[in-house]
CSV table of C-alpha atoms in Angstrom, one decimal:
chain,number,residue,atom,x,y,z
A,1,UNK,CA,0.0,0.0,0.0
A,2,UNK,CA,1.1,3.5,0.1
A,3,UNK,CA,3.4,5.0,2.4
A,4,UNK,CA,3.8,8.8,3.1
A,5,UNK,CA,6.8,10.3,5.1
A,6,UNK,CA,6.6,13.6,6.4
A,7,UNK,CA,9.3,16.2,7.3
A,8,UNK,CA,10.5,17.6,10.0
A,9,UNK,CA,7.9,16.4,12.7
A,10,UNK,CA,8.4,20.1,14.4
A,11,UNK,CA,9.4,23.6,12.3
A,12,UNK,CA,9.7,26.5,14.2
A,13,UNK,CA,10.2,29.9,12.2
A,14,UNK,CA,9.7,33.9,13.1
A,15,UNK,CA,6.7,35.6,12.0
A,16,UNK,CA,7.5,36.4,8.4
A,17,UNK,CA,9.9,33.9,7.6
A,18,UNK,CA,8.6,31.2,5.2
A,19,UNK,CA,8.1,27.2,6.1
A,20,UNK,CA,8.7,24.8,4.0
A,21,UNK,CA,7.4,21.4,4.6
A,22,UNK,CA,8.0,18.1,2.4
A,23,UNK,CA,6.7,14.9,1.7
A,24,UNK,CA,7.3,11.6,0.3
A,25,UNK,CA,5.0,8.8,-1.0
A,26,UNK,CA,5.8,5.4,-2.3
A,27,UNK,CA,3.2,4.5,-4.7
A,28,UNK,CA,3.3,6.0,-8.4
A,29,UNK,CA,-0.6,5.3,-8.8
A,30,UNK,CA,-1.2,8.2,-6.2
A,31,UNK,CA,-2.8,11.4,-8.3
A,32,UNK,CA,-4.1,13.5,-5.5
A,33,UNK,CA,-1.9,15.3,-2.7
A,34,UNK,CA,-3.9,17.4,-0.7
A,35,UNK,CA,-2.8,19.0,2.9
A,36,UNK,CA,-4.7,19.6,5.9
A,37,UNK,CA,-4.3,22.2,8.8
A,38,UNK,CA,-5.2,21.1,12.4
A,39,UNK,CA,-5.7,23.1,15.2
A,40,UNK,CA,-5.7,21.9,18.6
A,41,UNK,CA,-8.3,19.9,19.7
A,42,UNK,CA,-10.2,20.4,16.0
A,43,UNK,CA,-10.8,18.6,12.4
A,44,UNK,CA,-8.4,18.6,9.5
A,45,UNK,CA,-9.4,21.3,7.7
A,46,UNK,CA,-8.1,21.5,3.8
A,47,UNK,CA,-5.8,24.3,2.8
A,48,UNK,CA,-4.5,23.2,-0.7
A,49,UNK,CA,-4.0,20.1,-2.8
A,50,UNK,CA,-2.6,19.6,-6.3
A,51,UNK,CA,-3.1,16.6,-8.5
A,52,UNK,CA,-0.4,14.6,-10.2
A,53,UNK,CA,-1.0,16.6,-13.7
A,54,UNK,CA,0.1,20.0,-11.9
A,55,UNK,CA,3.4,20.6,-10.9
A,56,UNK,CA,2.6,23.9,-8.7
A,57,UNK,CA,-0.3,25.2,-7.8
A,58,UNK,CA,-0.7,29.1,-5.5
A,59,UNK,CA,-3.5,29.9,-2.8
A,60,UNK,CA,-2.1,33.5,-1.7
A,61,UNK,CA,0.4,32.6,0.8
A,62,UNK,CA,0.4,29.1,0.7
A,63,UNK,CA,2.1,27.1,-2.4
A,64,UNK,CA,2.2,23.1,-3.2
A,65,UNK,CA,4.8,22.0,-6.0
A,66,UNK,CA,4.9,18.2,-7.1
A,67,UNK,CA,7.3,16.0,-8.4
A,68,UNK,CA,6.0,13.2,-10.0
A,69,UNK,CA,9.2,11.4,-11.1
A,70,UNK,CA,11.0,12.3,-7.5
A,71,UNK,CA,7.6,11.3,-6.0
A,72,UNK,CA,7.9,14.2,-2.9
A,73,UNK,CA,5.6,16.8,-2.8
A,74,UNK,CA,6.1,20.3,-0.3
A,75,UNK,CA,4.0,23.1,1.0
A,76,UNK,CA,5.8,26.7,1.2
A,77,UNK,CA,3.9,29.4,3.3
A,78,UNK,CA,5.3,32.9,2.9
A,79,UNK,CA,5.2,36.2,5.2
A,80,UNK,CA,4.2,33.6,7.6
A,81,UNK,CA,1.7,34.6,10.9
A,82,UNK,CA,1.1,33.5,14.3
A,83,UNK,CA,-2.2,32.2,13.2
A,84,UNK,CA,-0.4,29.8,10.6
A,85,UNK,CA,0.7,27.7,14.0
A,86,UNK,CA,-1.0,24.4,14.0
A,87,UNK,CA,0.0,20.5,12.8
A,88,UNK,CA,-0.1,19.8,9.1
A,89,UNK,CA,-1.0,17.1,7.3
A,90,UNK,CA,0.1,15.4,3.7
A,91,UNK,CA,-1.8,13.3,2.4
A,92,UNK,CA,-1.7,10.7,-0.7
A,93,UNK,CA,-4.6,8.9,-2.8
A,94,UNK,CA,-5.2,7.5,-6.3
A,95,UNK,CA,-8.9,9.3,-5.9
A,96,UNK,CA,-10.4,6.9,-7.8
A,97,UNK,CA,-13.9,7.2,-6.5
A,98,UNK,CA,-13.7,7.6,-3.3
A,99,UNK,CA,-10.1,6.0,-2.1
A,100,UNK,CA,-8.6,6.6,1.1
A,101,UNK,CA,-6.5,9.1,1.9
A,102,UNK,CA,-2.9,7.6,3.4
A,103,UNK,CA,-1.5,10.6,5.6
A,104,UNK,CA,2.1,11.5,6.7
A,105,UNK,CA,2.8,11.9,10.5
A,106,UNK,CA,2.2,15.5,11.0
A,107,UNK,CA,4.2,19.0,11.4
A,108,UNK,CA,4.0,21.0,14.2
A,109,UNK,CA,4.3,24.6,12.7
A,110,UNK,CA,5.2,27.0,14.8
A,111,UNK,CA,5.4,31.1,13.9
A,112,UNK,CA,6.8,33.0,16.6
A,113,UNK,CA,5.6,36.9,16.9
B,28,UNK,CA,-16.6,23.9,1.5
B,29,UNK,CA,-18.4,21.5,2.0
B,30,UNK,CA,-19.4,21.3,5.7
B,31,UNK,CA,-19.7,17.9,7.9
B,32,UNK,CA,-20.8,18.4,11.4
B,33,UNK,CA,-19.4,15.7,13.9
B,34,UNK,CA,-21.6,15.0,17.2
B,35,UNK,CA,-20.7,15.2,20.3
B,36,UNK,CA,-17.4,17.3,20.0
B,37,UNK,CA,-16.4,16.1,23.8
B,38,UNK,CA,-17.7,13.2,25.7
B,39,UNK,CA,-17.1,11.3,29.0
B,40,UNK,CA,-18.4,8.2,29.7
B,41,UNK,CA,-18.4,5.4,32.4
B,42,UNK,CA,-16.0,2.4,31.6
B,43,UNK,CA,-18.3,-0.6,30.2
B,44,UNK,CA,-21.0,1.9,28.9
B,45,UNK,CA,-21.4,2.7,24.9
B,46,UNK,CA,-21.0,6.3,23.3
B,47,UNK,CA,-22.3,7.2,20.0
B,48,UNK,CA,-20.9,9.6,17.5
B,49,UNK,CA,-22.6,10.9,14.6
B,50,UNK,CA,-21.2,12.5,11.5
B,51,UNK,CA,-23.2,14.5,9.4
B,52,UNK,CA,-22.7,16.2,5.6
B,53,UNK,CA,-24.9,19.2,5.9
B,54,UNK,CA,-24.8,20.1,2.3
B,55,UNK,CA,-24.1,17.3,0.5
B,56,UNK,CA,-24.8,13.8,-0.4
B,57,UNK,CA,-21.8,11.2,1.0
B,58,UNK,CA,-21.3,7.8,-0.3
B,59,UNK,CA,-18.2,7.2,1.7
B,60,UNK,CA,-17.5,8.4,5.7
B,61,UNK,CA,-14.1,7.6,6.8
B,62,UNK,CA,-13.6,7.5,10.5
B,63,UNK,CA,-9.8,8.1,11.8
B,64,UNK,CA,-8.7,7.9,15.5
B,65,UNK,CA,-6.0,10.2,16.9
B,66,UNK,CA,-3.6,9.9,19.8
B,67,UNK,CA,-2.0,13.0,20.9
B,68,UNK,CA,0.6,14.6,18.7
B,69,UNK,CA,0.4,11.6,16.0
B,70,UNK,CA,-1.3,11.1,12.7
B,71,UNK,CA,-5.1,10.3,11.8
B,72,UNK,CA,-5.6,6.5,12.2
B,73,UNK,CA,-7.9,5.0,9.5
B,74,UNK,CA,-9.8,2.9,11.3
B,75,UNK,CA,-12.5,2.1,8.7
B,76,UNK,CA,-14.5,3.3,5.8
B,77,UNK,CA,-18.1,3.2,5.7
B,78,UNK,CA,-20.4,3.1,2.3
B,79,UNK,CA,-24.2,4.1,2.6
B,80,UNK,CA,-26.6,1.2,2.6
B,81,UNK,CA,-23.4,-1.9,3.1
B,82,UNK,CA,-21.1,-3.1,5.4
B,83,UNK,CA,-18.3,-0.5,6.6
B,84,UNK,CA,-14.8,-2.1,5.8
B,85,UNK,CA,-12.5,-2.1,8.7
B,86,UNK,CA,-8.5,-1.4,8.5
B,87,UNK,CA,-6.5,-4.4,10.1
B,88,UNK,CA,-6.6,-4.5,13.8
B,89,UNK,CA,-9.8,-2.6,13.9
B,90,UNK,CA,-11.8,-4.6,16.2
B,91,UNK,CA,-15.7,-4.4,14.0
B,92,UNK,CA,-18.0,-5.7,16.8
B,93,UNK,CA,-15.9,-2.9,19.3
B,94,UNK,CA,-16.4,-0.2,17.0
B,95,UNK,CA,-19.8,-0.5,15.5
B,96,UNK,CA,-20.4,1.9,12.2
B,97,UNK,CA,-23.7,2.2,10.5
B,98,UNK,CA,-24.0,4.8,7.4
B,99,UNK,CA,-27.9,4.6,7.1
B,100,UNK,CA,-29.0,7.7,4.8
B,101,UNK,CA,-26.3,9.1,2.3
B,102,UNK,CA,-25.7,12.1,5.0
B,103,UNK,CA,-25.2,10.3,8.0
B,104,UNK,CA,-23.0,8.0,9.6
B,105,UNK,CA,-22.7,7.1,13.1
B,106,UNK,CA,-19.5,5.1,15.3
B,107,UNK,CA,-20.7,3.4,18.2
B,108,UNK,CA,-17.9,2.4,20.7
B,109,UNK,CA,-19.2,-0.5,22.4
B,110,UNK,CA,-18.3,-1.6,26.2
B,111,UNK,CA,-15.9,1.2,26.4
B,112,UNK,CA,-12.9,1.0,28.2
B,113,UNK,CA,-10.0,3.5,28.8
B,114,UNK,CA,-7.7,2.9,26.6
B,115,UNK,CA,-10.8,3.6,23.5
B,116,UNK,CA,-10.0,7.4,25.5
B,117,UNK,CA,-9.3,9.1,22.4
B,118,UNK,CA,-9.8,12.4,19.4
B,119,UNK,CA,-12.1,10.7,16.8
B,120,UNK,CA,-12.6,12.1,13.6
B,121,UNK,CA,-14.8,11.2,10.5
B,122,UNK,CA,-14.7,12.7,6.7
B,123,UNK,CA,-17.0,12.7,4.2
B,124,UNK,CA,-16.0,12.7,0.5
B,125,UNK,CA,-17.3,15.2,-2.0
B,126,UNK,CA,-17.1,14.6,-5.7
B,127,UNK,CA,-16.2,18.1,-7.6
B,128,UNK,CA,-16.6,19.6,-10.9
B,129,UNK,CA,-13.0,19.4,-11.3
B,130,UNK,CA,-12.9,15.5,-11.3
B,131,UNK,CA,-11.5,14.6,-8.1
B,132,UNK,CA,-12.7,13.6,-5.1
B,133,UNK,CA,-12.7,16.0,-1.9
B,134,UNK,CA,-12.1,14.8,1.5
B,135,UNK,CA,-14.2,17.0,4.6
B,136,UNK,CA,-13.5,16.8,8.2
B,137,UNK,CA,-15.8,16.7,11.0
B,138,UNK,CA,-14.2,18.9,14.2
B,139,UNK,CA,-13.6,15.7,15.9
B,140,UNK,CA,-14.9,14.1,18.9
B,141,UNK,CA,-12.4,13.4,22.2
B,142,UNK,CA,-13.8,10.4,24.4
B,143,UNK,CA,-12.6,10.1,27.7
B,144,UNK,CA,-13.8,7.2,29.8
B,145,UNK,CA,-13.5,7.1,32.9
């Protein structure tokens, strides 16, 4: 099945600086990468995905780029702000129908004022 | 988006004693609820995926008659954690997928539910 690494478990950056997070998966049927943002005690809540026939894709601030043949995707968030502190997710799937979403372990983003 | 609603958000129940926890779609139809557990500071847990009208299908390990799943209506699923016991204290969380226009599927979040039992 698919496996998804994550990286690093914990980022810690000043308010402004950017984060970059990255990911891994293993299987090359996987088309969708989406990532979530979870604050504590709350639901993943979807920030920005990309499918496999993009190779970047820009929501303001935040940014996903793929590589298929590499098979990492990473999530860049600019000028970022206090409010951008919270765990996120990666997340892998051949969304074919409705297939499940394998997830990496989590970052703990933290933006210092 | 699309918004699923997750019921109760907290809940603390008596060891031996069942809890129920309902995931709704409120604005759209869901074929498939996922439900994930999560210990602190890890990853969401599949535990087992849930089709309207049939059987859920449990991830290895996932005790089926423990955790009881029934997706009656094509906006609602519930989790029923049967004879509860502490170490079921945990942050459950279902999804809901979404077809879109652009050809993919969508996965929504409830806000999660954190049992305690006591």
């Amino acid at each position: 099945g698919e496996n998804v690494e994550q990286h690093p478990s914990t980022l810690s950056v000043q308010e402004g600086d950017s984060a970059v997070i990255k990911c891994t998966y293993s299987d090359s049927a996987s088309n969708y990468f989406p990532w979530y943002k979870q604050e504590l005690g709350k639901g993943p809540q979807l920030i920005i995905d990309i499918r496999s026939n993009v190779g970047e894709k820009k929501d303001q601030r935040i940014a996903v780029t793929l590589n298929k043949t590499a098979k990492h995707f990473s999530l860049h968030i600019t000028e970022t702000q206090p409010e951008d502190s919270a765990v996120y997710f990666c997340a892998a799937s051949m969304n074919s129908g409705y297939s499940t979403l394998t997830f990496g372990k989590g970052t703990m983003l933290l933006v210092s004022p | 988006g699309a918004v699923v609603s997750q019921h109760p958000s907290w809940v603390i129940c008596k060891s031996g004693t069942s809890v129920k926890i309902e995931c709704r779609s409120l604005d759209f139809q869901a074929t498939t609820m996922f439900w994930y557990r999560q210990f602190p500071k890890q990853s969401l847990m599949l535990m087992a995926t849930s089709n309207e009208g049939s059987k859920a299908t449990y991830e290895q390990g996932v005790e089926k008659d423990k955790f009881l799943i029934n997706h009656a209506s094509l906006t609602l699923s519930t989790l029923t954690v049967t004879s509860a016991h502490p170490e079921d204290s945990s942050f459950y969380i279902c999804s809901a997928s979404r077809p879109t226009l652009k050809g993919i599927t969508e996965a929504f979040f409830g806000q999660g539910t954190r049992l305690t039992v006591v």
